Coordinates of C-alpha atoms in Angstrom, one line a residue:
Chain A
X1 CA 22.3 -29.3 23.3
X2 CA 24.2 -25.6 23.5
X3 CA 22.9 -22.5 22.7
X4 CA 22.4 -22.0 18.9
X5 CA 26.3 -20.5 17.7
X6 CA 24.2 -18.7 14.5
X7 CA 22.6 -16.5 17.4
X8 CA 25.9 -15.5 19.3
X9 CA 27.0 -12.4 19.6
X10 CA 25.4 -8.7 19.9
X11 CA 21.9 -8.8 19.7
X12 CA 20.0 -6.4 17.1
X13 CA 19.6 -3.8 19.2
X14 CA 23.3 -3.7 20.1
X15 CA 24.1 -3.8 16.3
X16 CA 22.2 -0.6 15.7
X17 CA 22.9 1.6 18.7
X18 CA 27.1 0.6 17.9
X19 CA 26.5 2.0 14.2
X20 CA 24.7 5.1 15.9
X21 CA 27.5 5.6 18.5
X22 CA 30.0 5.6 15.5
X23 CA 28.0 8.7 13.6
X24 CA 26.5 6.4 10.9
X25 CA 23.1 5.2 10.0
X26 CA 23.1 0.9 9.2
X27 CA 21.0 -1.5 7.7
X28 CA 21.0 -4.8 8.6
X29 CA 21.7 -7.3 5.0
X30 CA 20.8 -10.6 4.9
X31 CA 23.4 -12.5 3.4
X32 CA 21.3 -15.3 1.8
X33 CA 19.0 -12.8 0.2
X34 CA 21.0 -9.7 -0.1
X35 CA 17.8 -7.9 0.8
X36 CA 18.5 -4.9 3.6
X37 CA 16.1 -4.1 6.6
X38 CA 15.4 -1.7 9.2
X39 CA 15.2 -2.1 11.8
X40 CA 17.8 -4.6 12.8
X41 CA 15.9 -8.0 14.2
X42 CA 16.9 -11.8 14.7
X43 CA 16.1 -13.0 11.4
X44 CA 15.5 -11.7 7.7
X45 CA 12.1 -10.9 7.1
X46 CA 12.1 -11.2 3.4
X47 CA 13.6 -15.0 3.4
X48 CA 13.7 -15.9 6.9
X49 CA 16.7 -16.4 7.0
X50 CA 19.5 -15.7 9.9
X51 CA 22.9 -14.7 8.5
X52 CA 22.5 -11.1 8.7
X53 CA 25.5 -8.5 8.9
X54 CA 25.5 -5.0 9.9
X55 CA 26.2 -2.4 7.1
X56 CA 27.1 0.9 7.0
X57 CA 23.8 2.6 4.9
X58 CA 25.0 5.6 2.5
X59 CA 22.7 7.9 4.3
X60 CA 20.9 9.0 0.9
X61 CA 16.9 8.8 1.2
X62 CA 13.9 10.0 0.1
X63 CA 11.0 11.2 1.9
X64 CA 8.4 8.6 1.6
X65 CA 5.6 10.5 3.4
X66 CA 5.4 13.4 6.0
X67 CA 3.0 15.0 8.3
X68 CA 3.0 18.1 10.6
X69 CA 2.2 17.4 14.3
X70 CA 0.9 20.5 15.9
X71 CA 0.6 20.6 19.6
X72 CA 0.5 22.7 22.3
X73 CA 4.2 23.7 22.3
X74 CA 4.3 23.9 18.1
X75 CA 4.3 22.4 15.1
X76 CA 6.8 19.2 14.1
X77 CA 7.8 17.3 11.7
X78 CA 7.1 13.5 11.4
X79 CA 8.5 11.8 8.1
X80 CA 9.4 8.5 6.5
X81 CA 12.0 7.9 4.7
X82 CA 13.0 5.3 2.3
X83 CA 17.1 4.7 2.2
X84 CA 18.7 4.3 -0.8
X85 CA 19.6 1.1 0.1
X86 CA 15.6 -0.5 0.7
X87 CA 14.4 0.0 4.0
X88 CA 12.3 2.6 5.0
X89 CA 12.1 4.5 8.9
X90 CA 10.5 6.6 10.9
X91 CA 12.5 10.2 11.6
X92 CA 12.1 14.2 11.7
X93 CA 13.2 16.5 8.5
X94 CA 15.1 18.9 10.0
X95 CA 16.6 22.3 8.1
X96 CA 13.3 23.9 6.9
X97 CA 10.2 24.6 8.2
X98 CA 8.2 21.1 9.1
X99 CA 4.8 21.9 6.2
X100 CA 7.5 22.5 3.9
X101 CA 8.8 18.7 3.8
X102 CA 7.3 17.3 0.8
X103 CA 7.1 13.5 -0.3
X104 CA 9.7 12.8 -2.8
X105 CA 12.4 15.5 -1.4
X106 CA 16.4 14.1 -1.6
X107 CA 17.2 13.6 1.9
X108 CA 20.3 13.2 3.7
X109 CA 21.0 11.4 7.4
X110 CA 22.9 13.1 10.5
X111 CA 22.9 11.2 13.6
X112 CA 20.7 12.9 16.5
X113 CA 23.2 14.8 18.9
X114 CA 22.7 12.0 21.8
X115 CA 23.2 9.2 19.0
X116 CA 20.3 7.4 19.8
X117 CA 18.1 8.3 16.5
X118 CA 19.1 9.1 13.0
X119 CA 17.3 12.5 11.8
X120 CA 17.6 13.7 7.8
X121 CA 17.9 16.9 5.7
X122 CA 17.4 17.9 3.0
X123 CA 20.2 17.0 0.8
X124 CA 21.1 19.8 -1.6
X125 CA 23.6 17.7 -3.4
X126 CA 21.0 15.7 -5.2
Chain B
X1 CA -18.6 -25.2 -5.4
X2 CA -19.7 -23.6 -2.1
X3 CA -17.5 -23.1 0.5
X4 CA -17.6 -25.5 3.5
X5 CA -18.3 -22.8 6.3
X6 CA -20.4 -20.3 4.1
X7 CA -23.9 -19.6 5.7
X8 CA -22.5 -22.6 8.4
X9 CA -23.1 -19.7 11.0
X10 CA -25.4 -17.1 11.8
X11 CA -25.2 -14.0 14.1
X12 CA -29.0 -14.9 16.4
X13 CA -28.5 -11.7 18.7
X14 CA -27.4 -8.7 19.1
X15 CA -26.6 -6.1 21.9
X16 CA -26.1 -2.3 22.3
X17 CA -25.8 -0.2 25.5
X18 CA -26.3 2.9 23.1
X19 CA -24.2 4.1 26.6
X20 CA -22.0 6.6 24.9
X21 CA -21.2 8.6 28.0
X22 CA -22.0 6.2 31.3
X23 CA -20.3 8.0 34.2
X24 CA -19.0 5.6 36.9
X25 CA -19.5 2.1 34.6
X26 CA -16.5 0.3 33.9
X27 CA -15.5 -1.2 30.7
X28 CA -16.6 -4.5 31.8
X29 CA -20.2 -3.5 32.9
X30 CA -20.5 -2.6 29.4
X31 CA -20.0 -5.5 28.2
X32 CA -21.9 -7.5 30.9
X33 CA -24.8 -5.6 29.5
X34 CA -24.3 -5.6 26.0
X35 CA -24.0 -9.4 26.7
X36 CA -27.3 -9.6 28.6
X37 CA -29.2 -8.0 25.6
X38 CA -27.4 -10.2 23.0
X39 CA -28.8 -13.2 24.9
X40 CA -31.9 -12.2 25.5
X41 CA -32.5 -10.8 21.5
X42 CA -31.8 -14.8 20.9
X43 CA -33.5 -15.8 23.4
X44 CA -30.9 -17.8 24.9
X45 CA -29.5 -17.8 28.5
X46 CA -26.1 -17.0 30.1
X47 CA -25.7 -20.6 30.6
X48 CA -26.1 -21.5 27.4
X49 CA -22.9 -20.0 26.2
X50 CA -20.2 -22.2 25.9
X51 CA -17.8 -19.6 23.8
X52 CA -15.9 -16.9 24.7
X53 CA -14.5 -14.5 22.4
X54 CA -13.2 -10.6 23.8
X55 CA -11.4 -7.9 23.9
X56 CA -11.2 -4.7 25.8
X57 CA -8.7 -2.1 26.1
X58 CA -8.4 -1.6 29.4
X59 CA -7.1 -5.4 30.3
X60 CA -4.7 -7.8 29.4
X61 CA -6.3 -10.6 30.3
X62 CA -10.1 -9.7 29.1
X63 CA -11.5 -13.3 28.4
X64 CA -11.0 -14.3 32.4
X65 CA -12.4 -11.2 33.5
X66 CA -15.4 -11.5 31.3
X67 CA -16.0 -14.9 31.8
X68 CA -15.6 -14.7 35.9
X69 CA -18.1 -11.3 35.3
X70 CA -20.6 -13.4 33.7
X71 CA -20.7 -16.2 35.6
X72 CA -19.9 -18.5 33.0
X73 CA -17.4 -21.2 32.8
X74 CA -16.6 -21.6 28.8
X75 CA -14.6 -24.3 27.2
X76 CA -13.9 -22.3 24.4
X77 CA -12.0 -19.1 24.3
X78 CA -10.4 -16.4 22.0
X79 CA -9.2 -13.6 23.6
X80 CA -7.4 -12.3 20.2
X81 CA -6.3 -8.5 20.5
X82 CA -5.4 -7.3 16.8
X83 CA -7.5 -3.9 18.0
X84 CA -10.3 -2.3 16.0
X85 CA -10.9 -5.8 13.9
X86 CA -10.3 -7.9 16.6
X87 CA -14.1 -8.9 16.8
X88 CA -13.6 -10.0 13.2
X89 CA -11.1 -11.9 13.9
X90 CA -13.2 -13.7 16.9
X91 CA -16.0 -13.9 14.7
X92 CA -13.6 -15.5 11.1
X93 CA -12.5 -18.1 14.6
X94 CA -15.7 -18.8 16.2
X95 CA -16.9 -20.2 12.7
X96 CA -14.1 -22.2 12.8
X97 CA -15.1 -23.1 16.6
X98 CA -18.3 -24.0 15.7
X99 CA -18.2 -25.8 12.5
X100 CA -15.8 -28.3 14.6
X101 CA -17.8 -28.4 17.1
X102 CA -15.9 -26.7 20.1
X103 CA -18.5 -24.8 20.6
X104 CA -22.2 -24.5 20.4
X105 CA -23.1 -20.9 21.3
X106 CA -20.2 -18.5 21.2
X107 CA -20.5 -15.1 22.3
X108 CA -18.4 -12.0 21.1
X109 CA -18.2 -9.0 23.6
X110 CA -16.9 -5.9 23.9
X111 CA -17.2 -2.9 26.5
X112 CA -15.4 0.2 26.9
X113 CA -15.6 3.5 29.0
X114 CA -12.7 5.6 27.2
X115 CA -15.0 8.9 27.3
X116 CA -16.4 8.9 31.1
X117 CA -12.8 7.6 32.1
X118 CA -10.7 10.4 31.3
X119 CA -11.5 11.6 27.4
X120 CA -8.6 10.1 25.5
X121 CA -8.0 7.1 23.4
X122 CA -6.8 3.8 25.4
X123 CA -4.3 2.1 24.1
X124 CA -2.6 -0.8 25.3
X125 CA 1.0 -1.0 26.9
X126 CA 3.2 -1.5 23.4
X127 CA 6.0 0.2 23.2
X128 CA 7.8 1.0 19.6
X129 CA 11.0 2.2 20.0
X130 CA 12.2 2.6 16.5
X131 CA 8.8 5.3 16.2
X132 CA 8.3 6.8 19.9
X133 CA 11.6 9.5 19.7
X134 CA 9.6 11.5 16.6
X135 CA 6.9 11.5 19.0
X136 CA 4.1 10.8 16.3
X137 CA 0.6 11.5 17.6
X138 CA -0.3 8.0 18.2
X139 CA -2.6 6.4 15.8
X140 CA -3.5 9.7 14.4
X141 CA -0.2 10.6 12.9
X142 CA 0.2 6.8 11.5
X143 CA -3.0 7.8 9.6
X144 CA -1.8 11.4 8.6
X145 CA 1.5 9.6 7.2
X146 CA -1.2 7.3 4.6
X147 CA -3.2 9.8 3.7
X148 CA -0.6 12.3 2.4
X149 CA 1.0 9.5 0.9
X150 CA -2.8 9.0 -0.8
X151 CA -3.1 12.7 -1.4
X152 CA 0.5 12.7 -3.4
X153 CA -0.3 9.1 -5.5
X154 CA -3.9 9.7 -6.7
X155 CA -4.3 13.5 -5.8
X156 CA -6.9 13.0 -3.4
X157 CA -7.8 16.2 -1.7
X158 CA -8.8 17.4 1.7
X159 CA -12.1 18.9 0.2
X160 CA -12.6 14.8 -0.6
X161 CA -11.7 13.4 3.1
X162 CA -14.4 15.9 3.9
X163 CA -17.0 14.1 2.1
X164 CA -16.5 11.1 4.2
X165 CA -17.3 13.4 7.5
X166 CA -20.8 14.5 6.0
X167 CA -22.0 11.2 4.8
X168 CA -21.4 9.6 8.0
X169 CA -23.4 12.6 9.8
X170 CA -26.1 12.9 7.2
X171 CA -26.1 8.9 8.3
X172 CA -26.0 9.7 12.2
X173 CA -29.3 12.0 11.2
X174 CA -31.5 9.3 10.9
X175 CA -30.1 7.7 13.9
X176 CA -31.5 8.1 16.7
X177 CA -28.9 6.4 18.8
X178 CA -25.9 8.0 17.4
X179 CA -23.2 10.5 19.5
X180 CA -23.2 13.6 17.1
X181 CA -26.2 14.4 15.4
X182 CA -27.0 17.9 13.8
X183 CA -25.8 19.9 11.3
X184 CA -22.7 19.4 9.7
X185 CA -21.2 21.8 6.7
X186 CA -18.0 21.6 4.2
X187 CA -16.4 24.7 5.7
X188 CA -16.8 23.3 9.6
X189 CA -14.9 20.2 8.7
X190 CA -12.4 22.1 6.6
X191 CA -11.9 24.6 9.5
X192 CA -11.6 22.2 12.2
X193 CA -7.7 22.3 13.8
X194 CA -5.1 20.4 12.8
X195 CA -4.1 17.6 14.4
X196 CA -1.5 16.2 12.0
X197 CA -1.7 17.5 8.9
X198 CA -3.7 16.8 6.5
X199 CA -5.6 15.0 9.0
X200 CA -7.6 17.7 11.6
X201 CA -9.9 17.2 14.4
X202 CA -13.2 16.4 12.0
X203 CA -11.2 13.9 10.0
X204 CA -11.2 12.0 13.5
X205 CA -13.5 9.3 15.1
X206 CA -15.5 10.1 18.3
X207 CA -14.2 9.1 21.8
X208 CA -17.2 7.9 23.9
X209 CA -18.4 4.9 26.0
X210 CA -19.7 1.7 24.9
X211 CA -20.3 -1.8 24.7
X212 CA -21.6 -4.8 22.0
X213 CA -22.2 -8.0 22.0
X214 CA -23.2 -10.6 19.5
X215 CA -24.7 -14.5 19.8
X216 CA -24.0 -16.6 16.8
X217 CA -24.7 -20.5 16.6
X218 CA -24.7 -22.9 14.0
X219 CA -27.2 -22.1 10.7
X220 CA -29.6 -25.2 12.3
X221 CA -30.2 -24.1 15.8
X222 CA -30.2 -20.4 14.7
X223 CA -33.6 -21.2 12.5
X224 CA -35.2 -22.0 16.0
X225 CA -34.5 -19.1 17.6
X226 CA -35.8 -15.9 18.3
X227 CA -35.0 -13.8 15.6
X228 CA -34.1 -14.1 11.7
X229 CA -30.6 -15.3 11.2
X230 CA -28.1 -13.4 10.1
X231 CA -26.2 -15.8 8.0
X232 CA -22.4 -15.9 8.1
X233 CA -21.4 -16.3 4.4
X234 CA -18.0 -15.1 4.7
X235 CA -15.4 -14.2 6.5
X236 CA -11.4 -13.0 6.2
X237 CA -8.8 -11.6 7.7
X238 CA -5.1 -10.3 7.1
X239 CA -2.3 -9.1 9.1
X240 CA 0.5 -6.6 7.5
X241 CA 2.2 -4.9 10.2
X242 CA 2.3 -3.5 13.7
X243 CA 4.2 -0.1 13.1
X244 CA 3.1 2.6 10.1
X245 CA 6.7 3.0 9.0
X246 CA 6.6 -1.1 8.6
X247 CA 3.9 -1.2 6.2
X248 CA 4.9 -2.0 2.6
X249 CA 2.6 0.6 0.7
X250 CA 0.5 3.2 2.5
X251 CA -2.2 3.2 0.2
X252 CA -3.0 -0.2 -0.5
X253 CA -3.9 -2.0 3.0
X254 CA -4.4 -6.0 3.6
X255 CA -8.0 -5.0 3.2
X256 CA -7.4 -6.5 -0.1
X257 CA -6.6 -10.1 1.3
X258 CA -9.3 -10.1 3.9
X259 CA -11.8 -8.9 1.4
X260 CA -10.4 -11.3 -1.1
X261 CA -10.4 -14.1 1.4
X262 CA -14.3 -13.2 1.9
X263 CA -15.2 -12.8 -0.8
X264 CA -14.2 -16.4 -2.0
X265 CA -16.0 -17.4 0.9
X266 CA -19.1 -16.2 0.0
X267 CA -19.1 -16.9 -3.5
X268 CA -19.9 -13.0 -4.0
X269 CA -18.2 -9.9 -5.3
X270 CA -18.6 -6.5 -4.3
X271 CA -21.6 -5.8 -7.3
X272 CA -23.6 -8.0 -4.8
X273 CA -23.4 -6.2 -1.4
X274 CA -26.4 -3.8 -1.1
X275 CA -25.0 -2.5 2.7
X276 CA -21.3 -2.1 3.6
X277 CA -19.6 -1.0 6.7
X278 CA -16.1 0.6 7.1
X279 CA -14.0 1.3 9.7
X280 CA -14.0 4.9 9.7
X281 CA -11.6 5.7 12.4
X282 CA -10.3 8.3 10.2
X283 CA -11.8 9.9 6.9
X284 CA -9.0 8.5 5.1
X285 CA -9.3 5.1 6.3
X286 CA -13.3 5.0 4.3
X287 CA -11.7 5.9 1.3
X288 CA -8.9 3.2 1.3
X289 CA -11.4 -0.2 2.0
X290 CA -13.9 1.3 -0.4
X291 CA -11.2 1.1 -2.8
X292 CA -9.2 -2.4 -1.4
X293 CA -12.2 -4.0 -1.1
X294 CA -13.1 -3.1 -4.8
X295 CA -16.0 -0.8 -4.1
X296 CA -14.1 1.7 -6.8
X297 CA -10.5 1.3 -7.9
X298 CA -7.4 1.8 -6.6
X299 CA -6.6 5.8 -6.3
X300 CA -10.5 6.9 -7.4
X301 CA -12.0 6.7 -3.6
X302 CA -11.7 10.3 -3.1
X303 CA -13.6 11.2 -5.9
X304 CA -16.1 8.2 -5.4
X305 CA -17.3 9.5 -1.7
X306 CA -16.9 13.1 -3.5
X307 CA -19.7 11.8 -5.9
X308 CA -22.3 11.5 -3.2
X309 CA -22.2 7.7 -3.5
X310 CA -22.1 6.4 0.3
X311 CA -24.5 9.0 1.7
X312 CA -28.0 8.8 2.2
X313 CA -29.6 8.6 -1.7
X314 CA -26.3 7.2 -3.3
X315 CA -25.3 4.6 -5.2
X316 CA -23.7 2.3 -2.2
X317 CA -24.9 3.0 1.2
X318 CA -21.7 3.0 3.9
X319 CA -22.0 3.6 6.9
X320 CA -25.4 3.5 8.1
X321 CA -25.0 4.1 11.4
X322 CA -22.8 7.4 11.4
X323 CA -19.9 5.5 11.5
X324 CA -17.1 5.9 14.1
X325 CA -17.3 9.6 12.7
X326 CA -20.7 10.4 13.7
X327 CA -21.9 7.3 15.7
X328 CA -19.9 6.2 18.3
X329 CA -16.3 5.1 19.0
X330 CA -15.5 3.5 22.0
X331 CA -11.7 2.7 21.1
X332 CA -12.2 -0.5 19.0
X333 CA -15.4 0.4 16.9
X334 CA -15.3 -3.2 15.1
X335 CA -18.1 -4.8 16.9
X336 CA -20.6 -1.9 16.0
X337 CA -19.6 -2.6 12.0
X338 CA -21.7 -6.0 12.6
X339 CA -24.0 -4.5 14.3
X340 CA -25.5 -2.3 11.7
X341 CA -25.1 -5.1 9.8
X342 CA -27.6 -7.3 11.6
X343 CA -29.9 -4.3 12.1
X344 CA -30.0 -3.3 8.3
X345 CA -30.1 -7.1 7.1
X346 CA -33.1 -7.6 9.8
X347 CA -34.9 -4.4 8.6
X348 CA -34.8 -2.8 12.0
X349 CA -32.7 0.2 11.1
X350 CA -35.6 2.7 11.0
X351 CA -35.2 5.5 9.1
X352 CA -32.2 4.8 7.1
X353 CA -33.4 1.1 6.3
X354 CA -31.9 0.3 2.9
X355 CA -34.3 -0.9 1.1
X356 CA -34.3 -4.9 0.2
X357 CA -30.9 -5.1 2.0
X358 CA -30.0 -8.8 1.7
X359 CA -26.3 -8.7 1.7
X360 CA -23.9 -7.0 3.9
X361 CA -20.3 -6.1 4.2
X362 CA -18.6 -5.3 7.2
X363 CA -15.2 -4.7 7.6
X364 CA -12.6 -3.9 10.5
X365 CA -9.5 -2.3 10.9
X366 CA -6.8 -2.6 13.8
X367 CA -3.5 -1.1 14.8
X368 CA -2.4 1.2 12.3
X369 CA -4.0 -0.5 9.3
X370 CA -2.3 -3.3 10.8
X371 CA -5.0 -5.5 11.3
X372 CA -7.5 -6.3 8.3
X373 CA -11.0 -8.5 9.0
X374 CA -13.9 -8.5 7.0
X375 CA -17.3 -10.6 7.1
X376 CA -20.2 -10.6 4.5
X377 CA -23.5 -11.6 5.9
X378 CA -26.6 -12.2 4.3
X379 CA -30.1 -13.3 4.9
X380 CA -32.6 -16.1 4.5
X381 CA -32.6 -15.9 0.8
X382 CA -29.0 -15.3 0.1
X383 CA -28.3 -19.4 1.2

């Protein structure tokens, strides 16, 4: 017995960081389901199933929750964010003063200058 | 009809170091002497065990390290690490372990010396790359994230998350054993810093030293032994999620399956639990088992605990101890739940006895409200 052909391929993590090197946020659908998830993984973790496909997300969200972190060096932001599309992640609201972020706000993604995270603000077209 | 494992078990000893702040004692010294004093409260000997549940933060391997510290050489183990509520967990298996009979004498400990090591919370190696470049305050900020989410659903307010604070210290005031005792007021907790908002330094639990142990054997042998069994009559457990920004709703934990799962167990509801324990490693997380394990509903727990119900002259005593708020909090708090637990349920809590305590619930919390256990115990008369 071979390798398993379904699992060929770039992994999940591969998946992502391509869709972040090309400016854009994904989700990752399941094409038995049709549900979308964040982050990217092996299988689908609302049917279990494995035929997944990377998708270019819209970028739209809504802050799901927020809190300010206050250290040494300052205060942040720390938010989640549900997509328009389903899933929800972790990420900083950038644009306005971190206590300012309230739960509910229209957000809007742009790619962290490195690529390596997506970050939101506020969206002032919704 | 009654559940095959309820009252099949029964917690025979207990053990405290009461060591909050033990210079130059490791983590497993701890629990070496919590273990000692659990044994010798049942009256039984190191060699007697046969079952080996633990976890520790400080190791990777604890069950080895324990079992070569004690000299024993168990044919049973459980070295489950779900955090906080991983002694839940051990205890929900060592029924299990016991009722098949895998084990005769099984013995859950747990040592820690986050305090005298170095002051900060230990956590294990566990990396989570999808939360790690927003650098959240980790757990606090996991914690924060729920209870603004609470604070936006059901209005809950900060003056409420207070109230949690100063029950569990009016508690620790008639505890002779707890951390922080002394006065406590509404304006001190509302003034403390901010941590990550709403949550601030009085909304957190202690950091100190400690270690626990408990004995339990089958209900048969247990009526033989040294002190009155604590009868297992329930227990549950539920798993949600490792990372905050994975967990489905923020407000509504998988408190409500392990409590569920309990409570079938036991045959009981919560109108018949006369003592409860929380996991209070934050104000916030009080409010949200009171209300998912159906002590109030869903949304009212910040005006509940604003009501004066859980301290000292209220309706539903939580807490007893002073909680991880005002007791103690050595990094994973769960064992101590059960502890109070036996104490109240034996009638040697002193001066905050509850009166006629026969049923108790305890419950544990891991992770970032990732892990959910909870165990309802009674006595004698509740078989």
């Amino acid at each position: 017995m071979g390798r398993d052909p379904r699992f060929e391929g770039a992994g999940p993590d591969q998946a992502w960081d391509a869709a972040l090197s090309q400016g854009h946020v994904a989700v990752q659908r399941c094409r038995s389901c049709r549900r979308a998830q964040l982050p990217f993984g092996v299988l689908c973790r609302a049917c279990g199933g494995v035929d997944l496909a990377s998708e270019r997300a819209s970028g739209h969200g809504i802050v799901y929750s927020s809190t300010t972190v206050i250290d040494r060096e300052g205060a942040y932001n720390v938010a989640l964010v549900d997509l328009a599309e389903g899933p929800r992640l972790m990420t900083r609201i950038e644009g306005l003063p971190p206590d300012l972020v309230r739960i509910g706000t229209p957000v809007k993604a742009a790619i962290s200058e490195d690529s390596t995270h997506v970050l939101f603000t506020p969206d002032e077209s919704a | 009809m009654d559940h095959p494992l309820r009252g099949s078990a029964a917690i025979v000893g207990a053990g405290n170091t009461r060591r909050w702040n033990a210079l130059g004692r490791t983590a497993f010294d701890q629990l070496q002497e919590a273990a000692v004093l659990a044994l010798e409260d049942a009256g039984l000997r190191l060699r007697d065990v046969d079952g080996l549940f633990c976890a520790v933060s400080s190791s990777g391997l604890p069950v080895l390290n324990a079992a070569e510290r004690l000299g024993i050489r168990p044919h049973y183990a459980d070295g489950t690490m779900v955090g906080g509520s991983s002694f839940l967990f051990h205890l929900h298996s060592a029924m299990a372990a016991l009722a098949a009979g895998l084990c005769e004498v099984a013995l859950i400990a747990y040592g820690s010396n986050q305090l005298s090591a170095g002051g900060k919370l230990v956590s294990m190696p566990d990396p989570q790359p999808s939360e790690t470049p927003f650098r959240p305050r980790y757990p606090i900020s996991s914690y924060a994230l729920a209870a603004a989410r609470h604070m936006h659903e059901f209005n809950t307010t900060r003056e409420e998350l207070a109230e949690v604070a100063l029950a569990a210290r009016a508690w620790a005031n008639r505890n002779p054993d707890a951390f922080a005792r002394g006065p406590l007021d509404r304006d001190t907790v509302l003034s403390a810093r901010m941590v990550s908002s709403p949550l601030t330094r009085a909304d957190c639990c202690l950091v100190t030293d400690g270690g626990a142990a408990l004995v339990i054997t089958r209900a048969e042998r247990a009526r033989d032994l040294r002190q009155p069994p604590v009868y297992v009559l329930g227990t549950g457990v539920g798993i949600s999620h490792r990372q905050i920004s994975a967990m489905p709703d923020l407000t509504r934990t998988a408190a409500v399956e392990s409590g569920q799962r309990a409570y079938d167990m036991a045959g009981l509801g919560p109108d018949a639990i006369d003592h409860v324990m929380v996991y209070d490693a934050f104000t916030i997380t009080t409010i949200l088992f009171l209300e998912d394990l159906g002590f109030c509903a869903k949304g009212e727990g910040g005006r509940f605990v604003a009501s004066g119900a859980i301290a000292p002259g209220g309706s539903l005593p939580v807490n007893t101890n002073g909680g991880g708020l005002s007791c103690n909090h050595p990094g994973m708090y769960g064992l101590f739940t059960l502890l109070e637990c036996v104490a109240q349920l034996r009638g040697q809590a002193g001066e905050r006895q509850v009166a006629d305590a026969e049923v108790a619930l305890a419950h544990a919390n891991g992770g970032v409200l990732s892990s959910q256990a909870t165990a309802i115990l009674g006595t004698a008369a509740t078989l």
